[in-house]
mmCIF file of C-alpha atoms in Angstrom:
data_model
loop_
_atom_site.group_PDB
_atom_site.id
_atom_site.type_symbol
_atom_site.label_atom_id
_atom_site.label_comp_id
_atom_site.label_asym_id
_atom_site.label_seq_id
_atom_site.Cartn_x
_atom_site.Cartn_y
_atom_site.Cartn_z
ATOM 1 C CA MET H 1 56.634 51.698 140.550
ATOM 2 C CA LYS H 2 60.522 53.561 140.542
ATOM 3 C CA ALA H 3 60.272 57.435 138.564
ATOM 4 C CA GLU H 4 62.568 57.160 135.999
ATOM 5 C CA GLU H 5 66.051 58.553 137.180
ATOM 6 C CA THR H 6 67.209 61.851 135.404
ATOM 7 C CA PRO H 7 70.449 61.666 134.164
ATOM 8 C CA SER H 8 72.042 64.286 136.513
ATOM 9 C CA GLU H 9 71.035 61.608 139.166
ATOM 10 C CA SER H 10 72.102 59.277 137.319
ATOM 11 C CA ALA H 11 75.503 60.938 137.217
ATOM 12 C CA GLU H 12 75.237 61.774 140.680
ATOM 13 C CA LYS H 13 74.762 57.676 141.737
ATOM 14 C CA SER H 14 77.088 55.911 139.067
ATOM 15 C CA PRO H 15 80.394 58.564 139.363
ATOM 16 C CA SER H 16 82.534 56.093 138.203
ATOM 17 C CA ARG H 17 81.658 56.273 134.435
ATOM 18 C CA TYR H 18 84.098 59.502 134.079
ATOM 19 C CA ARG H 19 87.150 57.222 135.681
ATOM 20 C CA ILE H 20 90.014 57.296 134.073
ATOM 21 C CA GLU H 21 91.954 54.315 136.443
ATOM 22 C CA ALA H 22 95.368 54.983 134.957
ATOM 23 C CA LEU H 23 95.073 58.720 136.679
ATOM 24 C CA ALA H 24 93.218 57.498 139.636
ATOM 25 C CA LYS H 25 95.949 55.252 140.493
ATOM 26 C CA GLY H 26 98.677 57.937 139.932
ATOM 27 C CA LEU H 27 96.963 59.793 142.694
ATOM 28 C CA ASP H 28 96.943 57.185 144.757
ATOM 29 C CA VAL H 29 100.760 56.292 145.231
ATOM 30 C CA LEU H 30 100.788 60.643 145.451
ATOM 31 C CA ARG H 31 98.468 60.263 148.347
ATOM 32 C CA LEU H 32 100.982 57.290 149.342
ATOM 33 C CA PHE H 33 102.925 60.314 150.766
ATOM 34 C CA ASP H 34 102.573 62.704 154.181
ATOM 35 C CA GLU H 35 104.449 63.736 157.043
ATOM 36 C CA SER H 36 104.578 61.374 158.296
ATOM 37 C CA VAL H 37 105.803 58.623 155.083
ATOM 38 C CA THR H 38 108.474 60.711 153.351
ATOM 39 C CA SER H 39 109.581 57.911 150.924
ATOM 40 C CA LEU H 40 108.625 54.302 150.542
ATOM 41 C CA LYS H 41 110.148 51.466 147.851
ATOM 42 C CA LEU H 42 108.269 50.126 145.266
ATOM 43 C CA ARG H 43 107.398 46.867 146.718
ATOM 44 C CA ASP H 44 105.978 48.745 149.430
ATOM 45 C CA ILE H 45 103.623 51.446 147.070
ATOM 46 C CA SER H 46 102.618 48.406 145.865
ATOM 47 C CA GLU H 47 101.137 46.936 148.562
ATOM 48 C CA ARG H 48 99.714 49.589 150.304
ATOM 49 C CA THR H 49 97.596 50.536 146.944
ATOM 50 C CA GLY H 50 97.071 47.247 146.118
ATOM 51 C CA ILE H 51 98.492 47.651 142.478
ATOM 52 C CA PRO H 52 100.246 45.048 140.651
ATOM 53 C CA MET H 53 103.919 45.172 140.066
ATOM 54 C CA PRO H 54 104.122 45.947 137.104
ATOM 55 C CA THR H 55 101.905 48.485 136.630
ATOM 56 C CA ALA H 56 103.389 50.057 139.902
ATOM 57 C CA PHE H 57 106.503 50.467 138.534
ATOM 58 C CA ARG H 58 104.631 52.072 135.544
ATOM 59 C CA VAL H 59 102.765 54.361 137.388
ATOM 60 C CA VAL H 60 106.342 55.356 139.292
ATOM 61 C CA ALA H 61 108.119 55.887 136.199
ATOM 62 C CA THR H 62 105.848 57.960 134.126
ATOM 63 C CA LEU H 63 105.032 60.393 137.533
ATOM 64 C CA GLU H 64 109.252 60.285 137.870
ATOM 65 C CA GLU H 65 109.355 61.560 134.445
ATOM 66 C CA GLY H 66 107.454 64.318 134.850
ATOM 67 C CA GLY H 67 108.983 65.583 138.618
ATOM 68 C CA TYR H 68 105.602 64.600 140.920
ATOM 69 C CA LEU H 69 107.895 61.480 141.987
ATOM 70 C CA GLU H 70 111.760 61.543 142.271
ATOM 71 C CA ARG H 71 114.695 58.055 143.092
ATOM 72 C CA LEU H 72 117.001 58.175 146.125
ATOM 73 C CA ALA H 73 120.614 56.632 145.850
ATOM 74 C CA ASP H 74 119.058 53.572 147.233
ATOM 75 C CA GLY H 75 116.160 53.225 145.565
ATOM 76 C CA ALA H 76 113.580 54.474 147.659
ATOM 77 C CA ILE H 77 110.781 57.003 146.258
ATOM 78 C CA ARG H 78 109.358 60.287 147.264
ATOM 79 C CA PRO H 79 107.540 63.060 146.112
ATOM 80 C CA GLY H 80 109.389 65.533 143.616
ATOM 81 C CA VAL H 81 110.297 69.321 143.161
ATOM 82 C CA ALA H 82 106.140 68.644 140.611
ATOM 83 C CA VAL H 83 104.574 67.914 143.552
ATOM 84 C CA LEU H 84 105.645 70.797 145.792
ATOM 85 C CA LEU H 85 104.759 73.370 143.284
ATOM 86 C CA LEU H 86 101.495 71.870 142.948
ATOM 87 C CA GLY H 87 101.217 72.124 146.537
ATOM 88 C CA SER H 88 102.139 75.806 146.916
ATOM 89 C CA ALA H 89 99.569 76.793 144.039
ATOM 90 C CA ALA H 90 96.655 75.380 145.629
ATOM 91 C CA LEU H 91 98.555 77.732 148.873
ATOM 92 C CA ARG H 92 99.235 80.963 146.843
ATOM 93 C CA GLY H 93 95.196 81.160 146.288
ATOM 94 C CA SER H 94 94.182 79.302 149.693
ATOM 95 C CA SER H 95 93.101 82.112 152.857
ATOM 96 C CA LEU H 96 96.234 81.634 154.705
ATOM 97 C CA VAL H 97 98.444 83.352 151.636
ATOM 98 C CA GLN H 98 95.450 86.184 150.925
ATOM 99 C CA LEU H 99 95.183 87.037 155.081
ATOM 100 C CA SER H 100 99.228 86.413 155.309
ATOM 101 C CA GLU H 101 100.058 89.384 152.348
ATOM 102 C CA GLN H 102 98.394 93.367 154.136
ATOM 103 C CA PRO H 103 100.536 92.140 157.346
ATOM 104 C CA LEU H 104 103.183 90.873 155.819
ATOM 105 C CA ARG H 105 103.552 93.897 153.709
ATOM 106 C CA HIS H 106 103.402 96.110 155.326
ATOM 107 C CA LEU H 107 106.246 94.268 158.101
ATOM 108 C CA ALA H 108 108.994 94.071 154.385
ATOM 109 C CA GLU H 109 107.613 97.574 154.202
ATOM 110 C CA GLU H 110 108.436 98.514 158.432
ATOM 111 C CA SER H 111 111.740 97.034 158.473
ATOM 112 C CA GLY H 112 113.095 97.627 155.836
ATOM 113 C CA GLU H 113 113.972 93.703 155.974
ATOM 114 C CA THR H 114 113.762 90.383 154.134
ATOM 115 C CA VAL H 115 109.631 88.683 155.174
ATOM 116 C CA ASN H 116 109.122 85.466 154.260
ATOM 117 C CA LEU H 117 106.416 82.781 154.743
ATOM 118 C CA GLY H 118 106.557 79.073 154.809
ATOM 119 C CA VAL H 119 105.166 75.824 155.786
ATOM 120 C CA LEU H 120 106.044 72.335 156.402
ATOM 121 C CA VAL H 121 106.684 69.869 153.876
ATOM 122 C CA GLY H 122 108.301 66.761 154.841
ATOM 123 C CA ASP H 123 111.916 67.806 155.313
ATOM 124 C CA GLN H 124 111.546 70.637 153.578
ATOM 125 C CA VAL H 125 109.864 74.494 153.687
ATOM 126 C CA LEU H 126 107.622 75.194 151.851
ATOM 127 C CA TYR H 127 108.064 79.249 150.270
ATOM 128 C CA LEU H 128 104.213 80.450 150.436
ATOM 129 C CA ALA H 129 104.918 84.553 149.540
ATOM 130 C CA ARG H 130 108.439 85.961 150.611
ATOM 131 C CA LEU H 131 109.025 90.217 150.513
ATOM 132 C CA ARG H 132 112.906 90.582 149.747
ATOM 133 C CA ASN H 133 115.435 92.963 150.547
ATOM 134 C CA SER H 134 117.447 94.001 147.703
ATOM 135 C CA ASP H 135 120.726 94.027 150.118
ATOM 136 C CA LEU H 136 119.832 89.711 150.779
ATOM 137 C CA VAL H 137 122.810 87.650 150.645
ATOM 138 C CA THR H 138 121.232 84.119 149.737
ATOM 139 C CA ALA H 139 120.072 82.196 147.524
ATOM 140 C CA ASN H 140 117.429 82.656 145.130
ATOM 141 C CA ILE H 141 114.903 81.651 146.655
ATOM 142 C CA GLN H 142 111.421 82.511 145.074
ATOM 143 C CA VAL H 143 107.777 82.160 146.055
ATOM 144 C CA GLY H 144 107.418 77.514 145.462
ATOM 145 C CA SER H 145 110.923 77.523 146.253
ATOM 146 C CA THR H 146 111.983 75.010 149.212
ATOM 147 C CA LEU H 147 115.093 74.505 152.031
ATOM 148 C CA PRO H 148 116.172 71.421 154.575
ATOM 149 C CA ALA H 149 113.796 72.810 157.536
ATOM 150 C CA ALA H 150 116.279 71.244 159.637
ATOM 151 C CA TYR H 151 118.056 74.930 158.568
ATOM 152 C CA THR H 152 115.843 77.137 158.908
ATOM 153 C CA SER H 153 114.542 79.549 161.173
ATOM 154 C CA MET H 154 111.192 79.171 159.938
ATOM 155 C CA GLY H 155 111.960 75.587 158.735
ATOM 156 C CA LYS H 156 113.337 74.575 163.049
ATOM 157 C CA LEU H 157 110.540 76.293 164.188
ATOM 158 C CA LEU H 158 107.385 74.532 162.519
ATOM 159 C CA LEU H 159 109.832 70.857 163.732
ATOM 160 C CA ALA H 160 109.590 71.906 167.136
ATOM 161 C CA TYR H 161 105.865 71.036 167.712
ATOM 162 C CA LEU H 162 106.166 67.454 165.660
ATOM 163 C CA SER H 163 105.745 65.138 167.685
ATOM 164 C CA ASP H 164 109.218 62.582 168.149
ATOM 165 C CA ALA H 165 107.973 60.276 166.247
ATOM 166 C CA GLU H 166 107.107 62.530 163.979
ATOM 167 C CA LEU H 167 109.885 64.402 163.780
ATOM 168 C CA THR H 168 111.664 61.397 163.106
ATOM 169 C CA ALA H 169 109.222 60.641 160.293
ATOM 170 C CA ALA H 170 110.363 63.802 158.779
ATOM 171 C CA LEU H 171 113.570 64.014 158.929
ATOM 172 C CA ALA H 172 113.597 60.200 157.719
ATOM 173 C CA ALA H 173 115.516 61.073 154.494
ATOM 174 C CA HIS H 174 117.229 64.239 155.084
ATOM 175 C CA GLU H 175 121.349 64.116 155.029
ATOM 176 C CA PHE H 176 123.039 66.796 157.732
ATOM 177 C CA GLY H 177 125.436 67.837 156.407
ATOM 178 C CA THR H 178 124.439 68.274 152.697
ATOM 179 C CA ASP H 179 123.694 72.683 151.498
ATOM 180 C CA ALA H 180 123.802 73.385 154.824
ATOM 181 C CA GLY H 181 126.431 76.438 156.284
ATOM 182 C CA PRO H 182 128.778 76.082 158.933
ATOM 183 C CA ASN H 183 126.235 76.280 162.391
ATOM 184 C CA ALA H 184 123.630 73.420 161.210
ATOM 185 C CA ALA H 185 123.303 71.116 162.765
ATOM 186 C CA THR H 186 125.118 67.996 161.981
ATOM 187 C CA SER H 187 122.732 65.072 163.366
ATOM 188 C CA LEU H 188 119.165 64.725 164.200
ATOM 189 C CA ASP H 189 120.112 64.759 168.301
ATOM 190 C CA GLU H 190 122.000 67.763 168.199
ATOM 191 C CA LEU H 191 118.926 69.465 165.985
ATOM 192 C CA ARG H 192 116.414 67.651 168.925
ATOM 193 C CA GLU H 193 118.679 69.553 171.339
ATOM 194 C CA ARG H 194 118.006 73.352 169.349
ATOM 195 C CA LEU H 195 115.001 72.418 168.838
ATOM 196 C CA ALA H 196 113.455 71.455 172.807
ATOM 197 C CA VAL H 197 114.923 75.460 173.143
ATOM 198 C CA ILE H 198 112.498 76.770 170.682
ATOM 199 C CA ARG H 199 109.671 75.045 171.851
ATOM 200 C CA GLU H 200 110.416 76.518 174.925
ATOM 201 C CA GLN H 201 111.104 80.239 173.744
ATOM 202 C CA GLY H 202 107.648 80.649 170.608
ATOM 203 C CA TYR H 203 110.620 81.935 168.528
ATOM 204 C CA SER H 204 114.073 80.701 166.516
ATOM 205 C CA LEU H 205 116.793 81.759 165.217
ATOM 206 C CA GLN H 206 119.166 81.122 162.466
ATOM 207 C CA ASP H 207 122.542 81.944 162.581
ATOM 208 C CA GLN H 208 124.011 80.745 158.967
ATOM 209 C CA GLU H 209 122.924 77.560 159.363
ATOM 210 C CA VAL H 210 121.868 77.909 155.896
ATOM 211 C CA ALA H 211 124.500 79.682 154.661
ATOM 212 C CA ALA H 212 127.093 81.932 155.886
ATOM 213 C CA GLY H 213 126.446 85.778 155.905
ATOM 214 C CA LEU H 214 122.053 85.200 156.475
ATOM 215 C CA ARG H 215 120.070 85.131 159.985
ATOM 216 C CA SER H 216 116.775 85.353 160.257
ATOM 217 C CA VAL H 217 114.385 84.888 163.306
ATOM 218 C CA SER H 218 110.703 82.992 163.275
ATOM 219 C CA VAL H 219 107.445 83.101 165.011
ATOM 220 C CA PRO H 220 104.261 80.887 164.666
ATOM 221 C CA VAL H 221 101.499 82.352 163.045
ATOM 222 C CA PHE H 222 98.297 80.195 164.388
ATOM 223 C CA GLY H 223 95.146 78.755 163.290
ATOM 224 C CA ARG H 224 92.224 77.845 164.632
ATOM 225 C CA ASP H 225 94.034 74.953 166.285
ATOM 226 C CA ALA H 226 95.823 76.842 168.261
ATOM 227 C CA SER H 227 98.144 73.499 169.375
ATOM 228 C CA LYS H 228 100.071 73.891 166.016
ATOM 229 C CA PRO H 229 100.988 76.439 163.977
ATOM 230 C CA ALA H 230 99.456 76.934 160.177
ATOM 231 C CA ALA H 231 101.968 78.357 159.139
ATOM 232 C CA ALA H 232 105.528 80.230 160.617
ATOM 233 C CA ILE H 233 107.215 83.480 159.493
ATOM 234 C CA ASN H 234 110.200 84.902 159.330
ATOM 235 C CA ILE H 235 112.830 87.994 159.008
ATOM 236 C CA ALA H 236 116.016 87.144 156.911
ATOM 237 C CA VAL H 237 118.993 89.427 157.374
ATOM 238 C CA SER H 238 122.246 89.982 157.021
ATOM 239 C CA THR H 239 125.019 89.019 158.667
ATOM 240 C CA GLN H 240 127.050 92.662 158.735
ATOM 241 C CA ARG H 241 123.504 94.914 158.603
ATOM 242 C CA HIS H 242 121.794 92.692 162.636
ATOM 243 C CA ASP H 243 123.907 90.788 165.156
ATOM 244 C CA LEU H 244 121.687 88.275 166.600
ATOM 245 C CA ALA H 245 120.853 90.816 170.058
ATOM 246 C CA SER H 246 118.986 92.900 167.554
ATOM 247 C CA LEU H 247 116.790 89.456 166.270
ATOM 248 C CA ARG H 248 116.524 89.295 169.895
ATOM 249 C CA GLY H 249 114.736 92.810 170.245
ATOM 250 C CA PRO H 250 112.970 95.081 168.084
ATOM 251 C CA ILE H 251 113.097 93.270 164.983
ATOM 252 C CA LEU H 252 111.567 90.040 166.870
ATOM 253 C CA ASP H 253 109.139 92.481 169.090
ATOM 254 C CA ARG H 254 107.616 93.540 164.729
ATOM 255 C CA LEU H 255 107.757 89.603 163.639
ATOM 256 C CA ARG H 256 105.620 88.517 166.518
ATOM 257 C CA ALA H 257 102.716 91.454 166.134
ATOM 258 C CA THR H 258 102.423 91.087 162.487
ATOM 259 C CA ALA H 259 102.139 86.998 163.649
ATOM 260 C CA ASP H 260 99.725 88.253 166.198
ATOM 261 C CA ASP H 261 97.670 90.124 163.399
ATOM 262 C CA ILE H 262 97.526 87.290 160.785
ATOM 263 C CA SER H 263 95.841 84.675 163.015
ATOM 264 C CA ARG H 264 92.959 86.909 164.308
ATOM 265 C CA LEU H 265 92.884 86.968 160.826
ATOM 266 C CA LEU H 266 92.920 83.298 159.947
ATOM 267 C CA ARG H 267 90.202 82.911 162.990
ATOM 268 C CA ALA H 268 88.558 84.622 161.654
ATOM 269 C CA THR H 269 87.391 83.118 158.977
#
């Protein structure tokens, strides 16, 4: 005779009784997007999730109203800023940010310049840590902010480690020339040439590609997977304070030493 199940055992076997279908459908839609799928049409969403078109329309409209999705001019749908903010909140509590805090603070104090930690989210760099020099003239970037990866030193560095197919997918929705500095790449082909150099030399320079008057140099941070960076760190400077030679010299040396420290800490966890 079968023993009677306890309430806790029954709950473990039947988690669906707590399921909220509308919420589950919304999460199914959000899970469609990743580094290789950055935008979808409504019909694609319906087909990939199995959600009927009328229901998919309502789910997307609700997520769009909350800022979790946004609609492009051609009708395609992509993740909105609210999703990035949720992701940044999770990452700020992750071991990556926690283990990076002290080495980055030491680097900022030693260099006297702005120091950043970022990861790649689609065609954007998401800033997870930022220690800002008040003299730096740039946009009001803070933790949780994003910038186009194609124009930033951290973004280009992380893009350089993608396969050609991954790169094409990541930048599918990127509009070259939009919100860019005077020296930014104007096409995917031009960017590919720059990324090949970055991958070869192991660091990335940004010379007034984000905005006039701003330069930066970035290097990768590796965890246990030594083939692909877990993140990137950079030092951002004013063009009035540093030329490209100094970015390739003492500043790069300090940056690499810090990246090595963070990588060792990540591998030890």
